[in-house]
Short mmCIF file of C-alpha atoms in Angstrom, two decimals:
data_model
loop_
_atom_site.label_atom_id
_atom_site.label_comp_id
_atom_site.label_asym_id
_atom_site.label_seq_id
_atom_site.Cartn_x
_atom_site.Cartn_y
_atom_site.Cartn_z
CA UNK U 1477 92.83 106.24 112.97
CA UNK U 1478 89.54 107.14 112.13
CA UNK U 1479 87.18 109.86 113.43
CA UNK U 1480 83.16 109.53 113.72
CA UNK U 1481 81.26 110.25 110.88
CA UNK U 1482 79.76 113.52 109.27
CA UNK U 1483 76.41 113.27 108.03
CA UNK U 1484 75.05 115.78 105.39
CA UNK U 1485 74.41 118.33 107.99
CA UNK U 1486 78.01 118.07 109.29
CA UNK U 1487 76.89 116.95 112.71
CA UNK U 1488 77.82 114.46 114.90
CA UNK U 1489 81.41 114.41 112.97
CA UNK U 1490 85.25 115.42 114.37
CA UNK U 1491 85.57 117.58 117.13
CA UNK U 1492 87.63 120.26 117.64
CA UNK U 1493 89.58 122.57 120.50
CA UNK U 1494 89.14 126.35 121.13
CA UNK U 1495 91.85 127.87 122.56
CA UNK U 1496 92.36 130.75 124.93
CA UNK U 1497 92.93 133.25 121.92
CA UNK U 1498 89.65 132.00 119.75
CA UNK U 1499 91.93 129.60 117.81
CA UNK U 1500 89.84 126.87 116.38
CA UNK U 1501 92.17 123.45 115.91
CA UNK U 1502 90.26 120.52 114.49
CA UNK U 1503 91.20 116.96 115.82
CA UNK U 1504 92.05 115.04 112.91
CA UNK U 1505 94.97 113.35 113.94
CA UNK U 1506 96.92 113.21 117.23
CA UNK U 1507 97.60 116.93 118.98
CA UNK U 1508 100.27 116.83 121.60
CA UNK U 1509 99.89 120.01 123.55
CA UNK U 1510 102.18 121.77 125.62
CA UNK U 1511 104.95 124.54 125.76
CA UNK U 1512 107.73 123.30 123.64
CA UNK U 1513 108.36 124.66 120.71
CA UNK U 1514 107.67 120.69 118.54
CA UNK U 1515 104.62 120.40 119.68
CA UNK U 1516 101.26 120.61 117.27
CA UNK U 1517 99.57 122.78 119.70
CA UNK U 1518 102.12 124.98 121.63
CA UNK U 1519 100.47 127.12 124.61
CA UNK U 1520 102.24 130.14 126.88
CA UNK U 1521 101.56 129.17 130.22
CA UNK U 1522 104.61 128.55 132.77
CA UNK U 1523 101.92 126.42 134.34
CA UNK U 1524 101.95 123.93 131.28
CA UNK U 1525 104.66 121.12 130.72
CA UNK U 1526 106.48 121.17 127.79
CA UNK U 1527 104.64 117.89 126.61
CA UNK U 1528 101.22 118.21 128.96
CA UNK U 1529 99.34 115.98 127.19
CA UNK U 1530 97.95 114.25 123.59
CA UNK U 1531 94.03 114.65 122.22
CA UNK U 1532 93.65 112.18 119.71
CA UNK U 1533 90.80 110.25 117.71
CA UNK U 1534 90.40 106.29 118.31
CA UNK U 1535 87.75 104.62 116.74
CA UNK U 1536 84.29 106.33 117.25
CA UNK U 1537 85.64 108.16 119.74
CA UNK U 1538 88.14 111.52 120.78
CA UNK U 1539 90.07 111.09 123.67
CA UNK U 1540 92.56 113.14 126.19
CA UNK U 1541 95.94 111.19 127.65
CA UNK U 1542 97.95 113.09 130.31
CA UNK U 1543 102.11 112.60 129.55
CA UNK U 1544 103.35 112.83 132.95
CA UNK U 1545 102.74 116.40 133.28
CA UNK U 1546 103.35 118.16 136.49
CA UNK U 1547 100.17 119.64 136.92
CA UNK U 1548 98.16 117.47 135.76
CA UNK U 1549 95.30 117.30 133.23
CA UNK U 1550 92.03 117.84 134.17
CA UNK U 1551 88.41 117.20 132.45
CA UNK U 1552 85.27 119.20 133.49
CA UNK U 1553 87.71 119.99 136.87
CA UNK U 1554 88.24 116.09 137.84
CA UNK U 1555 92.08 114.69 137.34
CA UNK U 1556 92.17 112.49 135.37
CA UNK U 1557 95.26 110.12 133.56
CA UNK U 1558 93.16 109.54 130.20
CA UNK U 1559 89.39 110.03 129.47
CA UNK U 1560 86.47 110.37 126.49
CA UNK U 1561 85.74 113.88 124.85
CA UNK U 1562 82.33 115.42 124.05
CA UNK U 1563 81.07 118.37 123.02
CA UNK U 1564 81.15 121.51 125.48
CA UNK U 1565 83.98 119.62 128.04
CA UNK U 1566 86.45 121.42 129.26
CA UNK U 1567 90.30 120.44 129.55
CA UNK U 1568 92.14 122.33 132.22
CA UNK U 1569 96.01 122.79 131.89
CA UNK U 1570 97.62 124.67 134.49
CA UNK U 1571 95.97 128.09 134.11
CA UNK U 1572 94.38 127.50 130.50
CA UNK U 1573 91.26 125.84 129.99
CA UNK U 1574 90.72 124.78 126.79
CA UNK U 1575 87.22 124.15 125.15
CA UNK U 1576 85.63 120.75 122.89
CA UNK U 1577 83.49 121.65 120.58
CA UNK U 1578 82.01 119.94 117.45
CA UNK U 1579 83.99 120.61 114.00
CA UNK U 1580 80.96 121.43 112.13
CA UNK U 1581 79.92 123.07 108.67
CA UNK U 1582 77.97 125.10 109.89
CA UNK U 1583 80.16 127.13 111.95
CA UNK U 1584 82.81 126.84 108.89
CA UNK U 1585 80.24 129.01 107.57
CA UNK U 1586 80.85 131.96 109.75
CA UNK U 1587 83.68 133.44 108.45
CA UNK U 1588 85.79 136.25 109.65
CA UNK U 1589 88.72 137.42 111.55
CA UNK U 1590 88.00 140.52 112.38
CA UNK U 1591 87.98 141.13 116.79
CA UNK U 1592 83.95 140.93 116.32
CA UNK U 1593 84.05 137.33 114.23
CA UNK U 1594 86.44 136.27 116.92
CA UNK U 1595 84.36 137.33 119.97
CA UNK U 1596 80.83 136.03 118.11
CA UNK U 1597 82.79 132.92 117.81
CA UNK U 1598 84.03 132.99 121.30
CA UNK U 1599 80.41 133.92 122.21
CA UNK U 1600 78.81 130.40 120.13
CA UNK U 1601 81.37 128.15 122.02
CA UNK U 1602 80.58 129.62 125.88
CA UNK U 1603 76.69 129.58 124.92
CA UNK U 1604 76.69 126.39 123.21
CA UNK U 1605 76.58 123.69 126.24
CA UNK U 1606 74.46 125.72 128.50
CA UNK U 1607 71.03 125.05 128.44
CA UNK U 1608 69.87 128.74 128.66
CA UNK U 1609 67.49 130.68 126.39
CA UNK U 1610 69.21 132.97 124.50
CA UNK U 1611 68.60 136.63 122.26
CA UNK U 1612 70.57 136.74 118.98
CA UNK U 1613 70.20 140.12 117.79
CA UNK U 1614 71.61 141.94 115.07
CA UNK U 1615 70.57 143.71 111.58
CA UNK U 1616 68.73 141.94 108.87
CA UNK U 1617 71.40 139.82 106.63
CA UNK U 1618 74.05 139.26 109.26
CA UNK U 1619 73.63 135.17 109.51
CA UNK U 1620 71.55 135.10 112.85
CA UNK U 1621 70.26 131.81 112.18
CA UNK U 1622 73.71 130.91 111.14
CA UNK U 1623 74.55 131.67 114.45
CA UNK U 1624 71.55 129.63 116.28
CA UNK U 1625 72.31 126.70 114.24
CA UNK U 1626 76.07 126.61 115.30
CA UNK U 1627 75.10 126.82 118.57
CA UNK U 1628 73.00 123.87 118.24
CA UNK U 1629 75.62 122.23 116.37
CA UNK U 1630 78.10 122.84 118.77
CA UNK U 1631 75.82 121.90 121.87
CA UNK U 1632 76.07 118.17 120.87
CA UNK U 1633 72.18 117.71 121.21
CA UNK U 1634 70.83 114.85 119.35
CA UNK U 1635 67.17 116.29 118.61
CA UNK U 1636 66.33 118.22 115.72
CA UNK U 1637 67.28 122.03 114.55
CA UNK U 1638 63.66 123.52 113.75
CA UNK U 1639 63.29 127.04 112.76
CA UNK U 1640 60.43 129.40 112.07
CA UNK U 1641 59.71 132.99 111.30
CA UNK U 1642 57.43 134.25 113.54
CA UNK U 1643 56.69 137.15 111.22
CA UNK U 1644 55.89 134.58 107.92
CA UNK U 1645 52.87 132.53 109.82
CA UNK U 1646 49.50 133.67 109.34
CA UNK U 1647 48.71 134.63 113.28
CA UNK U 1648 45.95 132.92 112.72
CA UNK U 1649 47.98 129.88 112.77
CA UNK U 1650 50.55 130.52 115.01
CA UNK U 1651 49.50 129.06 117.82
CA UNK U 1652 48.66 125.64 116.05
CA UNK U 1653 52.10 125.77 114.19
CA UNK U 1654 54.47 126.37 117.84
CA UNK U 1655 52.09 123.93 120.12
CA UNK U 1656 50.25 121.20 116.84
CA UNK U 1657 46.71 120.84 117.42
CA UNK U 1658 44.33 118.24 117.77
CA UNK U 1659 41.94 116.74 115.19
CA UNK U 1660 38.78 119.11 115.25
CA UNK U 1661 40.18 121.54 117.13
CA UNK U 1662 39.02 124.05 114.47
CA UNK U 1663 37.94 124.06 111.08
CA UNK U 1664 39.91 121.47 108.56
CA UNK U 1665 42.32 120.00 111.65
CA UNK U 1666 41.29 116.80 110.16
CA UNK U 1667 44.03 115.14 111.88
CA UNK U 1668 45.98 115.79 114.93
CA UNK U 1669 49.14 117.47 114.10
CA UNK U 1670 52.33 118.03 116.44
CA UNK U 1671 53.94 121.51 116.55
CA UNK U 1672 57.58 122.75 116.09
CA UNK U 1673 58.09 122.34 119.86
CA UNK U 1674 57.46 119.05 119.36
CA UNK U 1675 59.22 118.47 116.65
CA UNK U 1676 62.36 120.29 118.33
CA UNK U 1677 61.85 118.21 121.40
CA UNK U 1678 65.60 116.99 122.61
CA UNK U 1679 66.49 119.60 120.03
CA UNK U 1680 66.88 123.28 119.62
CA UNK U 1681 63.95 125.98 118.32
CA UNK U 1682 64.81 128.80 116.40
CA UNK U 1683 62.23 131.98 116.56
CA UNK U 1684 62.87 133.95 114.44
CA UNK U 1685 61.66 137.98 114.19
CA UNK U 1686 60.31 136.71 117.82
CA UNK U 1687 59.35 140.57 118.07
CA UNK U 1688 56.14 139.65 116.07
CA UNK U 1689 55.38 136.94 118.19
CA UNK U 1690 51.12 138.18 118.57
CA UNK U 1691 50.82 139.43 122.71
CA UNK U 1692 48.89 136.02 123.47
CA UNK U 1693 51.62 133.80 122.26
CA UNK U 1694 54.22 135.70 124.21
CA UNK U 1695 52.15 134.48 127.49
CA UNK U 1696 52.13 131.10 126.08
CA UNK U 1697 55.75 130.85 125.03
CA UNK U 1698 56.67 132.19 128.68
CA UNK U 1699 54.71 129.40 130.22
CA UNK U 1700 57.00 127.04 128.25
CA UNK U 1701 59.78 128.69 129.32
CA UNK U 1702 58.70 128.38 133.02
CA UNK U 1703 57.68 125.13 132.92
CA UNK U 1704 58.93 123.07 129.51
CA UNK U 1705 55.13 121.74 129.61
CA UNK U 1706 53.01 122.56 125.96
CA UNK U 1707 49.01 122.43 125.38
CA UNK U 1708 48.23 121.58 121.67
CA UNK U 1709 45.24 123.14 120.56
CA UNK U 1710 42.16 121.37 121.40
CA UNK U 1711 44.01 119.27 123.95
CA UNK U 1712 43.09 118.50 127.28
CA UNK U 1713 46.57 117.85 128.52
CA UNK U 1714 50.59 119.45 128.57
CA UNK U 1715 52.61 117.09 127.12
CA UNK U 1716 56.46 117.74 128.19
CA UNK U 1717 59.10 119.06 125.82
CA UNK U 1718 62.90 119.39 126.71
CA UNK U 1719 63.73 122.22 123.89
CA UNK U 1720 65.92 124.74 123.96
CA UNK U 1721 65.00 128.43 122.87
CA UNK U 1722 67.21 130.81 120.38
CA UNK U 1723 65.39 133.70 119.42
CA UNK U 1724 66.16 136.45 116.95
CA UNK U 1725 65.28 139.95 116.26
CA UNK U 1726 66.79 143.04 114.18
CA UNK U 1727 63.99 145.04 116.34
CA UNK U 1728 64.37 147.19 119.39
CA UNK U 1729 62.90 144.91 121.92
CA UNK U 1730 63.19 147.19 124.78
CA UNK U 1731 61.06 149.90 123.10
CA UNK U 1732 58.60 147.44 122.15
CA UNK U 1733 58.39 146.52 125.82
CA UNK U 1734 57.83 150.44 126.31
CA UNK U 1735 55.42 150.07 123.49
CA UNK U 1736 53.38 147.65 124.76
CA UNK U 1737 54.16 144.98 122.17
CA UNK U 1738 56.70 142.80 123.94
CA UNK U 1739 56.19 141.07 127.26
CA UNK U 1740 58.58 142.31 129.83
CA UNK U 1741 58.75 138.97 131.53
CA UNK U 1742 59.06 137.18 128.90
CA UNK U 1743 62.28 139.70 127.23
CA UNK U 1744 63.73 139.21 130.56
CA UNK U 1745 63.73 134.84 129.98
CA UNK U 1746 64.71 135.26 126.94
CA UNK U 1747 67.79 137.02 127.20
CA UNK U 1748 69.32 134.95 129.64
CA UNK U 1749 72.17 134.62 127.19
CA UNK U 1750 72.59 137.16 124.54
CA UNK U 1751 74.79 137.19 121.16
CA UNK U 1752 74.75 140.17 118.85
CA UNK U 1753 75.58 139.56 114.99
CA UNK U 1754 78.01 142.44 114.17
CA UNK U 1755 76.92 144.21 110.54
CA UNK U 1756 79.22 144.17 107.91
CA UNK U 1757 80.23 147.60 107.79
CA UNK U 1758 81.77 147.48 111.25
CA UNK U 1759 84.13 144.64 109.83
CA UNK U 1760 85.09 145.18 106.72
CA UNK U 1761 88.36 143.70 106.96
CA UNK U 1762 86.38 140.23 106.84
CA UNK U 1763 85.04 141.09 103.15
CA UNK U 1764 87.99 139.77 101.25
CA UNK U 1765 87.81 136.48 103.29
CA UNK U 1766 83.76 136.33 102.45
CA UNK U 1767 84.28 137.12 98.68
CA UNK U 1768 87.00 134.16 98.81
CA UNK U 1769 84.44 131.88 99.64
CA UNK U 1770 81.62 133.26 98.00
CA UNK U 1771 83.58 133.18 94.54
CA UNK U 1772 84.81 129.25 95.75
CA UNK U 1773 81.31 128.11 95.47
CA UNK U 1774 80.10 129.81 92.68
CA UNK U 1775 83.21 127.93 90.58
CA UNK U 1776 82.03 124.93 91.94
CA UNK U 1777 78.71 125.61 90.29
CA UNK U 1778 80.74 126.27 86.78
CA UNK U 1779 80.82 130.67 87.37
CA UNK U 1780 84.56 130.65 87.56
CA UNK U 1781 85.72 134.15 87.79
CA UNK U 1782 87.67 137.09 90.12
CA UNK U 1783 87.56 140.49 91.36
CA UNK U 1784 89.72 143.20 89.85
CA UNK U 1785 91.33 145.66 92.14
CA UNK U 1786 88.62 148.42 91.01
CA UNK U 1787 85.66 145.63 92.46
CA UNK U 1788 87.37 144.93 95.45
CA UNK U 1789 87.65 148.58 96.20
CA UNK U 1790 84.09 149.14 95.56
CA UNK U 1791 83.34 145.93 97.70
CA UNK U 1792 85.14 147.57 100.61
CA UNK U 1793 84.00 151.08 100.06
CA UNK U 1794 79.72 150.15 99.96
CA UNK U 1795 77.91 150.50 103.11
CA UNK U 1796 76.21 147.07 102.99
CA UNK U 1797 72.26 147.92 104.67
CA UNK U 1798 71.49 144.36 103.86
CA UNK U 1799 75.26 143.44 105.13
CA UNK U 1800 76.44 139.75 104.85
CA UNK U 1801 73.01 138.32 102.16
CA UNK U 1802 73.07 141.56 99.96
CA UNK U 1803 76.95 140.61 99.88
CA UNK U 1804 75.94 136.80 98.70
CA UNK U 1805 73.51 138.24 96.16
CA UNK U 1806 75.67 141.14 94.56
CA UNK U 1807 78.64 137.87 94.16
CA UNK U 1808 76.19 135.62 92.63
CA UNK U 1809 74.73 137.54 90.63
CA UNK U 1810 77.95 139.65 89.26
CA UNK U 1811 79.57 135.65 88.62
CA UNK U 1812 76.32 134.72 87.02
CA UNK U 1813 76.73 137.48 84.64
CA UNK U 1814 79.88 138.91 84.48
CA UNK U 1815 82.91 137.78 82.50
CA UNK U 1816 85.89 135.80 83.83
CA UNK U 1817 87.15 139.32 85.69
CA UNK U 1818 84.77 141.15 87.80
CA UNK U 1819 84.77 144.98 87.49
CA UNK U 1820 82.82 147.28 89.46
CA UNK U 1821 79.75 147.83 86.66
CA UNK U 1822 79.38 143.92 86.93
CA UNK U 1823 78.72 144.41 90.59
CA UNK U 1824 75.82 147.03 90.31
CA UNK U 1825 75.98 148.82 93.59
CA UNK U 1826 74.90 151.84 92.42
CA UNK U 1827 71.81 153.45 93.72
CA UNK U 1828 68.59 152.96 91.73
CA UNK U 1829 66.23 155.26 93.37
CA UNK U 1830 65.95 157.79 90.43
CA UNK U 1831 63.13 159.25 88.51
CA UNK U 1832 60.20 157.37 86.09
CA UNK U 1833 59.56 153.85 85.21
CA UNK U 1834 59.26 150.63 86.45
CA UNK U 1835 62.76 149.88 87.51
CA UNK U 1836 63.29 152.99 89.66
CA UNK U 1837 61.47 155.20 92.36
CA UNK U 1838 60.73 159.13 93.11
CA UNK U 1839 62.29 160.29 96.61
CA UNK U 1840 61.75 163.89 97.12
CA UNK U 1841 58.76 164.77 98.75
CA UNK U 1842 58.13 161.02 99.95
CA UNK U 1843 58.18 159.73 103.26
CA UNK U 1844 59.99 156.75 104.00
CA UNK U 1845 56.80 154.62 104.70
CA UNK U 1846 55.95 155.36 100.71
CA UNK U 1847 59.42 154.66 99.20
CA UNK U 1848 59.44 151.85 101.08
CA UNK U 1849 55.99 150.64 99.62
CA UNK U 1850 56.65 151.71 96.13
CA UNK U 1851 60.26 149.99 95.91
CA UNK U 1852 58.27 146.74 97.18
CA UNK U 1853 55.58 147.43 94.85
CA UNK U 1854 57.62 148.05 91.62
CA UNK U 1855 60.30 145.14 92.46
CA UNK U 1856 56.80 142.06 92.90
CA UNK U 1857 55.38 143.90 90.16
CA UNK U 1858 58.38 143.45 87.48
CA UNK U 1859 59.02 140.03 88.93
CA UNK U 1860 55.48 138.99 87.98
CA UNK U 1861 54.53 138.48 91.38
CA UNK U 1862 57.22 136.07 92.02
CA UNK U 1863 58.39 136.28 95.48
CA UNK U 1864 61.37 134.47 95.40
CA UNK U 1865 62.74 136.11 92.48
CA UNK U 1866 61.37 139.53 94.36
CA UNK U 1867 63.46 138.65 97.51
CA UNK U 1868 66.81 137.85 95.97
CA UNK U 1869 66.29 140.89 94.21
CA UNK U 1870 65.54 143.08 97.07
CA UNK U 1871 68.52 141.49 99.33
CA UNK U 1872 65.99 140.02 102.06
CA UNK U 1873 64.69 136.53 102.60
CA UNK U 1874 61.28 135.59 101.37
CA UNK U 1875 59.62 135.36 104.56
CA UNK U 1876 60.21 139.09 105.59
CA UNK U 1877 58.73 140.15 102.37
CA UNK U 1878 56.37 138.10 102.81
CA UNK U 1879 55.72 140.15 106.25
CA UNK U 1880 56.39 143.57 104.67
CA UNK U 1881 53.66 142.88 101.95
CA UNK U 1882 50.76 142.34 104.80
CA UNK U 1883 52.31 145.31 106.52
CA UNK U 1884 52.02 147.52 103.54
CA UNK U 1885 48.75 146.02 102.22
CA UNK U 1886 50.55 145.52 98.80
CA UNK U 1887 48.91 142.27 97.16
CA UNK U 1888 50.08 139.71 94.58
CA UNK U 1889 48.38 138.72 91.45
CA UNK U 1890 45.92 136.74 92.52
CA UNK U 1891 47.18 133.37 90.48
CA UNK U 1892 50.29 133.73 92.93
CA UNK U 1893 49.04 133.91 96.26
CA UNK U 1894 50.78 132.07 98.29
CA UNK U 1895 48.29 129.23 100.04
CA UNK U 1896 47.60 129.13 103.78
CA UNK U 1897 48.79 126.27 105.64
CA UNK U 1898 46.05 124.48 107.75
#
């Protein structure tokens, strides 16, 4: 038997069922479902036969063959003897319905089985095969864009995964990066260039921080919305996209509404369908599992090591403000350079806001505006202005520094400033 290929992005490989309960079961091999107590996928539902039916892989394809059952099996609520799977049917025994989605990496990835992993999970497959807008929100670090690409994953969509920080673009150059431009639209378009829509078109666009989306844009993105049609700059004409919109945000949206810096209208299309990214100290339960995997990897880069008791304890007991990426960091970098067993001074999670020097930062008598400035301050200046090193450092991806440098008017050597795109 074989099963279709996974390409190096894991899609468009095996599928998989979701169960009632969350249980993910990945079609490998044959599955006869039913109630008996032999069978590879055994359901409680006096509704169900004891062998109901088999989901199995043939060729380049998964497919669903009723045994004789009394009830019948049906796909997407038609009867049917034997038929093809895809992603985002739905096979109805009895009372149960039972979801396909794809088996991908990605959503390997989001690990946890904690009741919040298992809802967020429950959430992905529901939202995946609608073709609804939808609001991921959660704290910085809890794998939002994890999230939006397993529900494109999952969705079965053939176009591309694109993703952007709305935050990390120059807004001088936002509009020409979402909608492309044409050549001479403005100074150096020497060529007519298409934007991420465009490049998303059959496919999925991710936006993130969408909460800094500049008040023009957010009139332009909710024309998209409305009507799927996009103007590139310069351009005479809408050319027609078919994408659909995830969007992201750690920030308060309704207040910004009340603020006047987010568009009612377009909050209201854009949360058609909303997922919220629980934060790490809410499940801590699901660190043990994440520390599995995170020390998996790094001793398949060569840093072979584990935890003591005394570093798991300390794990469990830290409150995690950058939650599941300050997790990934404090791993790395403890297996990078620790010793074969990890004890809690290899993990570092002690504060550093003290007194004097370079490496730590004066509290009392400070708002938070200036601790947050100096910490950014001190951590690009000891990194030489290097922004990636910076970021890892500071537990937060590149492109919100990036973001929190302009906000704080805190600049870079000039021999490291990052170029504008064009």
């Amino acid at each position: 038997m074989k099963t279709a290929p996974v390409d190096d992005d894991g899609r468009f490989g095996r599928l998989a069922l979701i169960l009632p309960n969350g249980e993910r079961v990945s079609i490998s091999e044959a599955l006869t479902i039913g109630t008996a107590e032999d069978v590879d996928v055994r359901i409680d539902d006096p509704s169900i036969s004891r062998r109901h039916c088999v989901v199995e892989p043939r060729d380049e394809q998964v497919v669903v063959r009723d045994l004789g059952s009394t009830n019948g099996t049906q796909v997407n609520g038609v009867r049917v003897p034997f038929a093809d799977l895809k992603p985002s049917t739905v096979i109805t025994l009895g009372m149960t319905r039972i979801r396909v989605v794809m088996d991908t990496k990605i959503d390997a990835e989001i690990i946890g089985e904690s009741p919040a992993m298992i809802k967020l999970r429950a959430d992905i497959t529901r939202l995946a095969g609608i073709f609804l807008p939808t609001l991921i929100l959660g704290e910085t670090g809890t794998g939002k864009e994890l999230v939006a690409r397993a529900l494109h994953d999952q969705s079965g969509r053939r176009g591309s995964f694109v993703a952007v920080n709305c935050g990390s673009v120059p807004k001088e150059l936002v509009e020409s990066e979402l909608f492309g431009h044409e050549r001479g639209a403005f100074t150096g378009a020497n060529a007519r260039r298409a934007g991420l829509f465009q490049e998303a078109d059959g496919g999925t666009l991710f936006l993130d921080e969408i909460g800094e989306l500049p008040l023009a844009l957010q009139t332009r993105l909710l024309r998209v919305l409305e009507s799927g049609m996009v103007r590139p700059v310069g351009a005479t004409r809408e050319e027609h996209v078919q994408v659909r919109i995830i969007a992201a945000t750690h920030v308060n949206l309704d207040r910004a509404v009340a603020d006047g810096k987010f568009r009612r209208d377009l909050l209201y299309r854009l949360n058609a369908a909303v997922i919220h990214t629980p934060a790490l100290r809410t499940r801590r339960t699901d660190i043990a599992l994440l520390v599995d995997r995170l020390l998996q990897d790094e001793a398949a880069q060569g840093h072979r090591c584990q935890l003591s008791d005394e570093a798991m304890t300390a794990l469990l007991h830290h409150a995690w403000p950058g939650n599941v990426r300050e997790l990934k960091n404090v791993v790395k970098r403890a297996a990078a350079m620790g010793g074969s067993t990890l004890y809690p001074h290899d993990l570092k999670l002690g504060s550093t806001v003290l007194t004097g020097g370079d490496d730590t930062v004066t509290i009392a008598g400070q708002t938070m505006e200036q601790i947050v400035k100096e910490v950014l301050s001190r951590t690009v200046r000891r990194c030489h202005g290097n922004q990636r090193a910076a970021s890892v450092e500071l537990a937060m991806p590149r492109s919100t520094l990036n973001d929190k440098l302009r906000r704080y008017g805190i600049d870079l050597p000039a021999n490291v400033r990052p170029k504008q795109r064009v």
